[in-house]
């Protein structure tokens, strides 16, 4: 079917592409061996990781040992989400209600959520034009908050200059926790993310790099953090059933004093995760190829800017961010609508109200703080695209074509924004 020419279309204007036939939110299927392990586990009924009589052969214990080895850390503690891991990372380092925790301003809601969970106060650090933490602002805030925790999100897989981050932390006695929800398999200058600070936190939620529906895991070399995290995750005095753990004597000082927060990982989740880990390097390679293909295509689209990526940054291209600098909000709004109609769901961080996995530090009213002009300017034009492994090269070309068309169309037909709640009640 030939599309009818639309008013306003003319020479030099691209034709409306056909919709993308692939849903960008398509997850990777669970590998066959994971399905078999899950079925066997269901037949046994033993979906809980602990039992009074069981030795250390729960799939969760095995998963922790395998993950710790993979992540090059001494201990791993599996929990039911990355948000829970972030909470435990703060709690087990003694972060107390009312204390300040530094975090990057461009992050996802569960990160300030974990800070609020321990009753601490999020203090946001500015974000650079290339979507990493602003090191100058970090230096200033670190000097003003010596000895606090820096909860650093490698948000959407953007990895800051970790050599400098670590240096700043040392200088001001900051304790570093890395949120690696989108950087599992990535690193900086040859060193894996999650190994730069005291604790690394990872997510195995469906849209991250390993998929158990829900799940998280904390890694550390610190015996006290590991012991406390195991107890606090809810081990019912069955902590001996962990195979990735410090010596049992290290638990003694915390028995009884450490509350049980019931954040355990289900054995089902561990069963489907274990066979995915050896496949991760292949997934990382495929994501990177798709990212490179898409970004090469988008380079040629006028009015769009891609963040610059440092050659020391080994990122996993499971999503792609781009900026539409200089475009009015109404134009970006229409762009998102048209792209959506054509099957390319673009998340816009500058929308008046956050929706589906976008957020702005301004929308977390419990975390009141100063206005961050640099972050505001960035978020206004920041767009985000999932890269499912179900894509292939032609699909990447198709997405570029849809984005190019949607931008051209929106420039001619901007769409008014829905009113925010404040504007409606004003
Ligand atoms: C997804 C995500 C989290 C939280 O992971 P959950 O497992 O859903 O709790 C934290 N930080 C970032 C940057 C994320 O993308």
CSV table of C-alpha atoms and ligand atoms in Angstrom, one decimal:
chain,number,residue,atom,x,y,z
A,1,UNK,CA,0.0,0.0,0.0
A,2,UNK,CA,1.4,3.4,-1.0
A,3,UNK,CA,0.9,6.0,1.7
A,4,UNK,CA,-1.1,9.0,0.5
A,5,UNK,CA,0.9,12.2,0.5
A,6,UNK,CA,0.1,14.3,3.5
A,7,UNK,CA,-0.3,18.0,3.6
A,8,UNK,CA,3.0,19.6,4.2
A,9,UNK,CA,5.0,16.7,2.7
A,10,UNK,CA,7.0,17.7,-0.3
A,11,UNK,CA,10.4,17.1,-1.9
A,12,UNK,CA,13.0,16.1,0.6
A,13,UNK,CA,10.5,14.8,3.1
A,14,UNK,CA,10.7,11.1,3.9
A,15,UNK,CA,7.8,8.8,3.4
A,16,UNK,CA,6.0,7.4,6.4
A,17,UNK,CA,7.7,4.1,7.2
A,18,UNK,CA,5.8,0.9,7.9
A,19,UNK,CA,5.6,0.2,11.7
A,20,UNK,CA,8.5,-1.8,13.3
A,21,UNK,CA,7.3,-5.4,13.5
A,22,UNK,CA,9.2,-6.1,16.7
A,23,UNK,CA,8.1,-5.0,20.2
A,24,UNK,CA,11.2,-3.2,21.7
A,25,UNK,CA,10.2,-4.5,25.1
A,26,UNK,CA,10.7,-8.2,24.0
A,27,UNK,CA,12.7,-10.0,26.7
A,28,UNK,CA,15.2,-12.7,26.0
A,29,UNK,CA,13.6,-16.2,26.5
A,30,UNK,CA,14.9,-18.3,29.3
A,31,UNK,CA,17.5,-20.8,27.9
A,32,UNK,CA,16.3,-24.5,27.7
A,33,UNK,CA,18.5,-25.7,30.5
A,34,UNK,CA,17.1,-22.9,32.7
A,35,UNK,CA,13.5,-24.0,31.9
A,36,UNK,CA,14.4,-27.7,32.7
A,37,UNK,CA,16.0,-26.6,36.0
A,38,UNK,CA,12.9,-24.6,36.9
A,39,UNK,CA,10.6,-27.5,36.1
A,40,UNK,CA,12.7,-30.0,38.1
A,41,UNK,CA,12.6,-27.5,41.0
A,42,UNK,CA,8.8,-27.1,40.8
A,43,UNK,CA,8.5,-30.9,40.8
A,44,UNK,CA,10.5,-31.0,44.0
A,45,UNK,CA,8.5,-28.2,45.5
A,46,UNK,CA,11.7,-26.8,47.2
A,47,UNK,CA,11.3,-23.2,46.0
A,48,UNK,CA,12.6,-21.6,49.3
A,49,UNK,CA,16.3,-21.4,49.6
A,50,UNK,CA,16.5,-22.6,53.2
A,51,UNK,CA,15.4,-25.7,55.0
A,52,UNK,CA,16.3,-27.0,58.5
A,53,UNK,CA,17.6,-30.2,57.0
A,54,UNK,CA,19.1,-29.0,53.7
A,55,UNK,CA,22.8,-28.9,53.2
A,56,UNK,CA,24.2,-26.0,51.0
A,57,UNK,CA,22.8,-27.3,47.7
A,58,UNK,CA,20.1,-24.7,47.1
A,59,UNK,CA,20.3,-23.2,43.6
A,60,UNK,CA,20.5,-19.9,45.4
A,61,UNK,CA,23.7,-20.8,47.2
A,62,UNK,CA,25.2,-22.1,44.0
A,63,UNK,CA,24.1,-19.0,42.2
A,64,UNK,CA,25.8,-16.8,44.7
A,65,UNK,CA,29.1,-18.7,44.5
A,66,UNK,CA,29.0,-18.6,40.7
A,67,UNK,CA,28.2,-14.9,40.6
A,68,UNK,CA,30.9,-14.0,43.1
A,69,UNK,CA,33.5,-15.8,41.0
A,70,UNK,CA,32.2,-14.1,37.8
A,71,UNK,CA,32.1,-10.7,39.4
A,72,UNK,CA,35.6,-11.1,40.8
A,73,UNK,CA,34.5,-10.5,44.4
A,74,UNK,CA,34.8,-12.7,47.5
A,75,UNK,CA,31.2,-12.7,48.5
A,76,UNK,CA,27.8,-12.5,46.8
A,77,UNK,CA,24.4,-12.2,48.5
A,78,UNK,CA,21.3,-12.8,46.4
A,79,UNK,CA,18.2,-10.8,47.2
A,80,UNK,CA,14.8,-10.2,45.6
A,81,UNK,CA,15.7,-6.9,43.8
A,82,UNK,CA,18.6,-4.5,43.1
A,83,UNK,CA,16.7,-2.0,45.1
A,84,UNK,CA,16.9,-4.4,48.1
A,85,UNK,CA,20.6,-4.8,47.4
A,86,UNK,CA,21.1,-1.1,47.4
A,87,UNK,CA,19.2,-0.8,50.7
A,88,UNK,CA,21.4,-3.5,52.3
A,89,UNK,CA,24.6,-1.9,51.0
A,90,UNK,CA,23.7,1.3,52.9
A,91,UNK,CA,22.2,-0.4,56.0
A,92,UNK,CA,25.2,-2.8,56.4
A,93,UNK,CA,27.7,0.1,56.2
A,94,UNK,CA,25.8,1.7,59.1
A,95,UNK,CA,24.1,4.5,57.2
A,96,UNK,CA,21.6,6.0,59.7
A,97,UNK,CA,18.4,8.0,59.4
A,98,UNK,CA,19.1,11.6,58.7
A,99,UNK,CA,22.5,11.1,57.2
A,100,UNK,CA,23.4,12.3,53.7
A,101,UNK,CA,24.0,10.0,50.8
A,102,UNK,CA,25.5,11.3,47.5
A,103,UNK,CA,24.0,10.0,44.3
A,104,UNK,CA,23.9,11.1,40.7
A,105,UNK,CA,21.0,13.2,39.7
A,106,UNK,CA,20.2,11.2,36.6
A,107,UNK,CA,19.1,7.8,38.0
A,108,UNK,CA,16.2,5.5,38.5
A,109,UNK,CA,13.5,5.8,41.2
A,110,UNK,CA,14.7,2.7,43.2
A,111,UNK,CA,18.0,4.4,43.9
A,112,UNK,CA,16.8,7.4,45.9
A,113,UNK,CA,14.2,5.0,47.1
A,114,UNK,CA,16.9,2.8,48.7
A,115,UNK,CA,18.3,6.0,50.4
A,116,UNK,CA,14.8,6.8,51.7
A,117,UNK,CA,14.5,3.2,52.9
A,118,UNK,CA,17.3,3.7,55.4
A,119,UNK,CA,15.9,7.0,56.3
A,120,UNK,CA,18.8,8.9,54.9
A,121,UNK,CA,18.7,12.0,52.7
A,122,UNK,CA,19.6,11.9,49.0
A,123,UNK,CA,22.0,14.6,47.9
A,124,UNK,CA,22.1,14.8,44.1
A,125,UNK,CA,25.3,15.4,42.1
A,126,UNK,CA,25.0,17.0,38.7
A,127,UNK,CA,25.2,15.0,35.4
A,128,UNK,CA,27.4,15.8,32.4
A,129,UNK,CA,26.4,16.3,28.8
A,130,UNK,CA,27.6,12.7,28.2
A,131,UNK,CA,25.3,11.3,31.0
A,132,UNK,CA,27.9,10.5,33.7
A,133,UNK,CA,28.3,12.0,37.1
A,134,UNK,CA,29.9,15.5,37.1
A,135,UNK,CA,33.3,15.1,38.7
A,136,UNK,CA,33.7,18.8,39.6
A,137,UNK,CA,30.4,18.9,41.4
A,138,UNK,CA,31.2,15.6,43.0
A,139,UNK,CA,34.5,17.1,44.3
A,140,UNK,CA,32.6,20.0,45.8
A,141,UNK,CA,29.9,17.9,47.5
A,142,UNK,CA,32.5,15.3,48.7
A,143,UNK,CA,34.4,18.0,50.4
A,144,UNK,CA,31.2,19.2,52.0
A,145,UNK,CA,30.1,15.7,53.1
A,146,UNK,CA,33.3,13.9,54.1
A,147,UNK,CA,33.0,10.2,55.1
A,148,UNK,CA,29.5,9.7,53.6
A,149,UNK,CA,28.4,7.1,51.1
A,150,UNK,CA,28.5,7.8,47.3
A,151,UNK,CA,25.8,5.6,45.7
A,152,UNK,CA,26.9,5.8,42.1
A,153,UNK,CA,24.5,4.5,39.4
A,154,UNK,CA,26.0,3.5,36.1
A,155,UNK,CA,22.7,4.7,34.8
A,156,UNK,CA,21.6,3.1,31.5
A,157,UNK,CA,25.2,1.7,31.4
A,158,UNK,CA,27.0,5.1,31.2
A,159,UNK,CA,30.3,4.7,33.1
A,160,UNK,CA,32.1,7.7,34.5
A,161,UNK,CA,35.9,8.0,34.7
A,162,UNK,CA,36.2,5.5,37.6
A,163,UNK,CA,39.9,6.3,38.2
A,164,UNK,CA,38.9,9.8,39.1
A,165,UNK,CA,35.8,8.8,41.0
A,166,UNK,CA,37.8,6.4,43.2
A,167,UNK,CA,40.5,9.2,43.7
A,168,UNK,CA,37.8,11.7,44.9
A,169,UNK,CA,36.4,9.0,47.2
A,170,UNK,CA,39.8,8.3,48.7
A,171,UNK,CA,40.5,12.0,49.2
A,172,UNK,CA,37.3,12.7,51.2
A,173,UNK,CA,36.9,9.3,52.8
A,174,UNK,CA,33.7,8.5,50.8
A,175,UNK,CA,32.6,4.9,50.8
A,176,UNK,CA,31.6,3.9,47.2
A,177,UNK,CA,28.6,1.7,46.4
A,178,UNK,CA,28.1,1.0,42.7
A,179,UNK,CA,24.6,0.5,41.2
A,180,UNK,CA,25.4,-1.9,38.3
A,181,UNK,CA,21.8,-2.6,37.3
A,182,UNK,CA,22.7,-1.6,33.7
A,183,UNK,CA,26.4,-2.3,33.7
A,184,UNK,CA,26.7,-6.0,34.4
A,185,UNK,CA,29.3,-7.1,31.8
A,186,UNK,CA,30.7,-3.6,31.5
A,187,UNK,CA,33.8,-1.9,32.9
A,188,UNK,CA,36.2,1.1,32.9
A,189,UNK,CA,39.7,0.8,31.6
A,190,UNK,CA,39.8,-2.9,31.9
A,191,UNK,CA,38.2,-3.2,35.3
A,192,UNK,CA,34.7,-4.5,35.8
A,193,UNK,CA,32.0,-2.3,37.3
A,194,UNK,CA,31.0,-3.4,40.8
A,195,UNK,CA,34.7,-3.8,41.8
A,196,UNK,CA,35.7,-0.2,42.4
A,197,UNK,CA,34.0,0.4,45.7
A,198,UNK,CA,33.0,-1.4,48.9
A,199,UNK,CA,29.8,-3.0,47.4
A,200,UNK,CA,28.4,-3.7,43.9
A,201,UNK,CA,24.7,-4.1,43.4
A,202,UNK,CA,23.1,-5.8,40.4
A,203,UNK,CA,19.6,-6.4,39.1
A,204,UNK,CA,18.2,-9.5,37.4
A,205,UNK,CA,14.9,-7.9,36.7
A,206,UNK,CA,13.6,-8.9,33.2
A,207,UNK,CA,14.9,-5.7,31.5
A,208,UNK,CA,18.4,-5.9,32.8
A,209,UNK,CA,21.2,-8.2,31.5
A,210,UNK,CA,20.1,-11.4,33.2
A,211,UNK,CA,16.5,-12.2,33.6
A,212,UNK,CA,14.7,-13.8,36.6
A,213,UNK,CA,11.7,-11.6,36.5
A,214,UNK,CA,12.7,-10.0,39.9
A,215,UNK,CA,16.0,-10.4,41.5
A,216,UNK,CA,19.1,-8.6,42.7
A,217,UNK,CA,22.6,-9.5,44.0
A,218,UNK,CA,25.1,-7.7,46.2
A,219,UNK,CA,28.9,-8.3,45.9
A,220,UNK,CA,31.6,-7.3,48.3
A,221,UNK,CA,35.1,-8.3,49.6
A,222,UNK,CA,34.2,-7.1,53.1
A,223,UNK,CA,33.5,-9.9,55.6
A,224,UNK,CA,31.4,-7.7,57.9
A,225,UNK,CA,29.2,-6.3,55.1
A,226,UNK,CA,28.7,-9.9,53.7
A,227,UNK,CA,27.8,-11.3,57.1
A,228,UNK,CA,25.4,-8.5,57.9
A,229,UNK,CA,23.8,-8.6,54.4
A,230,UNK,CA,23.2,-12.4,54.7
A,231,UNK,CA,21.5,-11.9,58.2
A,232,UNK,CA,19.5,-8.8,57.2
A,233,UNK,CA,18.3,-10.4,53.9
A,234,UNK,CA,16.5,-12.9,56.2
A,235,UNK,CA,18.5,-16.1,56.8
A,236,UNK,CA,16.6,-17.3,59.9
A,237,UNK,CA,19.9,-18.4,61.5
A,238,UNK,CA,20.5,-20.7,58.6
A,239,UNK,CA,23.4,-18.6,57.2
A,240,UNK,CA,25.6,-21.7,57.3
A,241,UNK,CA,23.7,-22.8,54.2
A,242,UNK,CA,25.4,-20.1,52.2
A,243,UNK,CA,28.4,-21.3,50.4
A,244,UNK,CA,29.6,-17.7,49.5
A,245,UNK,CA,30.0,-16.4,53.0
A,246,UNK,CA,32.7,-15.4,55.6
A,247,UNK,CA,33.6,-17.8,58.4
A,248,UNK,CA,30.7,-18.5,60.7
A,249,UNK,CA,32.5,-16.7,63.6
A,250,UNK,CA,32.1,-13.5,61.7
A,251,UNK,CA,28.3,-13.6,62.1
A,252,UNK,CA,28.4,-13.9,65.9
A,253,UNK,CA,28.6,-10.2,66.7
A,254,UNK,CA,25.5,-9.5,64.6
A,255,UNK,CA,23.2,-12.4,65.6
A,256,UNK,CA,20.1,-11.0,67.2
A,257,UNK,CA,21.0,-7.4,66.5
A,258,UNK,CA,20.6,-7.6,62.8
A,259,UNK,CA,16.9,-7.4,61.9
A,260,UNK,CA,15.5,-9.9,59.3
A,261,UNK,CA,14.3,-7.7,56.4
A,262,UNK,CA,13.0,-10.7,54.3
A,263,UNK,CA,14.7,-9.9,51.0
A,264,UNK,CA,15.6,-13.4,50.0
A,265,UNK,CA,15.8,-14.6,46.4
A,266,UNK,CA,13.5,-17.5,45.4
A,267,UNK,CA,15.2,-20.7,44.3
A,268,UNK,CA,13.1,-20.5,41.1
A,269,UNK,CA,14.9,-17.3,40.2
A,270,UNK,CA,18.3,-18.8,40.9
A,271,UNK,CA,17.5,-21.9,38.8
A,272,UNK,CA,16.7,-19.8,35.7
A,273,UNK,CA,19.6,-17.4,36.3
A,274,UNK,CA,22.4,-19.9,36.6
A,275,UNK,CA,22.5,-21.1,32.9
A,276,UNK,CA,22.3,-17.4,31.8
A,277,UNK,CA,25.6,-16.4,33.3
A,278,UNK,CA,27.9,-18.3,30.9
A,279,UNK,CA,25.9,-16.7,28.0
A,280,UNK,CA,26.4,-13.2,29.2
A,281,UNK,CA,29.6,-12.4,27.2
A,282,UNK,CA,27.7,-13.4,24.0
A,283,UNK,CA,24.8,-11.2,25.0
A,284,UNK,CA,27.1,-8.3,25.7
A,285,UNK,CA,28.8,-8.7,22.3
A,286,UNK,CA,25.4,-8.8,20.5
A,287,UNK,CA,24.1,-5.7,22.4
A,288,UNK,CA,27.2,-3.8,21.5
A,289,UNK,CA,26.9,-4.7,17.8
A,290,UNK,CA,23.3,-3.5,17.8
A,291,UNK,CA,24.2,-0.3,19.7
A,292,UNK,CA,27.0,0.5,17.2
A,293,UNK,CA,24.7,-0.2,14.3
A,294,UNK,CA,21.9,2.1,15.6
A,295,UNK,CA,24.2,4.9,16.7
A,296,UNK,CA,26.0,4.9,13.3
A,297,UNK,CA,22.6,5.3,11.7
A,298,UNK,CA,21.4,8.0,14.1
A,299,UNK,CA,24.7,10.0,13.6
A,300,UNK,CA,23.2,11.1,10.3
A,301,UNK,CA,19.9,12.3,11.7
A,302,UNK,CA,19.7,16.1,11.9
A,303,UNK,CA,18.8,17.8,15.2
A,304,UNK,CA,19.8,14.7,17.2
A,305,UNK,CA,22.9,14.4,19.3
A,306,UNK,CA,24.4,11.2,20.8
A,307,UNK,CA,26.4,11.2,24.0
A,308,UNK,CA,30.1,10.8,23.5
A,309,UNK,CA,31.5,7.5,24.8
A,310,UNK,CA,35.1,7.4,26.2
A,311,UNK,CA,37.2,4.6,24.7
A,312,UNK,CA,38.0,3.4,28.2
A,313,UNK,CA,34.3,2.8,28.8
A,314,UNK,CA,33.4,-0.9,28.1
A,315,UNK,CA,29.6,-0.3,28.0
A,316,UNK,CA,26.8,-2.8,27.4
A,317,UNK,CA,24.6,-1.3,24.7
A,318,UNK,CA,21.3,-2.6,26.1
A,319,UNK,CA,19.7,0.8,25.6
A,320,UNK,CA,20.5,3.9,23.7
A,321,UNK,CA,20.1,7.6,24.7
A,322,UNK,CA,20.0,10.6,22.5
A,323,UNK,CA,19.4,14.3,22.9
A,324,UNK,CA,17.1,16.6,20.9
A,325,UNK,CA,18.7,19.8,21.8
A,326,UNK,CA,17.0,23.0,20.8
A,327,UNK,CA,13.6,21.4,20.1
A,328,UNK,CA,10.5,22.7,21.8
A,329,UNK,CA,8.8,20.4,24.2
A,330,UNK,CA,5.7,20.3,21.9
A,331,UNK,CA,7.9,19.0,19.1
A,332,UNK,CA,9.5,16.3,21.2
A,333,UNK,CA,6.1,15.3,22.5
A,334,UNK,CA,4.8,14.9,18.9
A,335,UNK,CA,8.0,13.1,17.9
A,336,UNK,CA,7.4,10.5,20.7
A,337,UNK,CA,3.7,10.1,19.6
A,338,UNK,CA,4.6,9.5,16.0
A,339,UNK,CA,7.5,7.1,16.8
A,340,UNK,CA,5.1,5.3,19.1
A,341,UNK,CA,2.5,4.9,16.4
A,342,UNK,CA,5.2,3.4,14.3
A,343,UNK,CA,6.2,0.9,17.0
A,344,UNK,CA,9.3,2.6,18.3
A,345,UNK,CA,8.6,3.5,21.9
A,346,UNK,CA,10.9,6.4,22.9
A,347,UNK,CA,11.1,7.4,26.6
A,348,UNK,CA,11.4,11.1,27.1
A,349,UNK,CA,13.0,12.2,30.4
A,350,UNK,CA,11.8,15.8,29.8
A,351,UNK,CA,8.1,15.0,29.7
A,352,UNK,CA,6.1,17.1,32.2
A,353,UNK,CA,5.2,13.9,34.1
A,354,UNK,CA,7.4,10.8,34.4
A,355,UNK,CA,5.9,7.7,32.9
A,356,UNK,CA,7.2,4.1,32.4
A,357,UNK,CA,10.8,4.0,33.7
A,358,UNK,CA,11.5,7.7,33.1
A,359,UNK,CA,12.0,9.9,36.1
A,360,UNK,CA,13.5,13.2,37.1
A,361,UNK,CA,15.1,14.1,40.5
A,362,UNK,CA,12.4,16.8,40.6
A,363,UNK,CA,9.6,14.2,40.8
A,364,UNK,CA,10.9,12.6,44.0
A,365,UNK,CA,9.3,15.1,46.4
A,366,UNK,CA,10.7,13.2,49.5
A,367,UNK,CA,14.2,14.1,48.3
A,368,UNK,CA,14.0,17.8,48.2
A,369,UNK,CA,17.1,19.6,47.4
A,370,UNK,CA,18.5,22.4,45.3
A,371,UNK,CA,17.6,22.8,41.6
A,372,UNK,CA,20.2,21.4,39.3
A,373,UNK,CA,20.3,23.5,36.2
A,374,UNK,CA,22.7,21.3,34.2
A,375,UNK,CA,20.5,18.2,34.8
A,376,UNK,CA,17.3,20.1,34.0
A,377,UNK,CA,18.8,21.3,30.7
A,378,UNK,CA,19.9,17.7,29.8
A,379,UNK,CA,16.6,16.0,30.8
A,380,UNK,CA,14.6,18.4,28.7
A,381,UNK,CA,15.9,16.9,25.5
A,382,UNK,CA,16.9,13.4,26.7
A,383,UNK,CA,15.3,10.4,24.9
A,384,UNK,CA,15.9,6.7,25.6
A,385,UNK,CA,15.4,3.6,23.5
A,386,UNK,CA,15.5,0.0,24.6
A,387,UNK,CA,17.7,-2.4,22.5
A,388,UNK,CA,16.2,-5.9,22.7
A,389,UNK,CA,18.4,-8.7,21.5
A,390,UNK,CA,15.6,-9.7,19.3
A,391,UNK,CA,16.7,-6.9,16.9
A,392,UNK,CA,18.8,-7.6,13.8
A,393,UNK,CA,20.6,-5.3,11.4
A,394,UNK,CA,17.7,-4.5,9.1
A,395,UNK,CA,15.5,-3.7,12.2
A,396,UNK,CA,18.2,-1.2,13.3
A,397,UNK,CA,18.0,0.5,9.9
A,398,UNK,CA,14.2,0.5,10.2
A,399,UNK,CA,14.3,2.2,13.7
A,400,UNK,CA,16.6,4.9,12.4
A,401,UNK,CA,14.2,5.5,9.5
A,402,UNK,CA,11.3,5.8,11.9
A,403,UNK,CA,13.1,8.2,14.2
A,404,UNK,CA,14.2,10.3,11.2
A,405,UNK,CA,10.6,10.4,9.9
A,406,UNK,CA,9.1,11.1,13.3
A,407,UNK,CA,11.4,14.1,13.8
A,408,UNK,CA,10.6,15.6,10.4
A,409,UNK,CA,6.9,15.1,11.0
A,410,UNK,CA,7.0,16.6,14.5
A,411,UNK,CA,8.9,19.6,13.3
A,412,UNK,CA,5.9,20.4,11.1
A,413,UNK,CA,3.2,19.3,13.5
A,414,UNK,CA,4.1,19.9,17.2
A,415,UNK,CA,1.6,18.5,19.7
A,416,UNK,CA,0.5,20.5,22.8
A,417,UNK,CA,1.6,18.9,26.1
A,418,UNK,CA,-1.0,17.5,28.5
A,419,UNK,CA,-1.3,19.8,31.4
A,420,UNK,CA,0.5,18.9,34.6
A,421,UNK,CA,-1.5,18.5,37.8
A,422,UNK,CA,-0.2,21.8,39.1
A,423,UNK,CA,-1.2,23.6,35.9
A,424,UNK,CA,-4.7,22.1,36.0
A,425,UNK,CA,-5.4,23.1,39.5
A,426,UNK,CA,-3.8,26.6,39.1
B,1,LIG,C1,16.5,-1.3,37.4
B,1,LIG,C2,17.4,-0.4,38.1
B,1,LIG,C3,17.5,-0.5,39.5
B,1,LIG,C4,16.6,-1.3,40.4
B,1,LIG,O1,16.6,-2.7,40.0
B,1,LIG,P1,15.4,-3.6,40.6
B,1,LIG,O2,15.9,-4.9,40.5
B,1,LIG,O3,14.2,-3.3,39.7
B,1,LIG,O4,15.1,-3.1,42.0
B,1,LIG,C5,18.4,0.4,40.1
B,1,LIG,N1,19.2,1.2,39.4
B,1,LIG,C6,19.1,1.3,38.1
B,1,LIG,C7,20.0,2.3,37.4
B,1,LIG,C8,18.2,0.5,37.4
B,1,LIG,O5,18.1,0.6,36.0
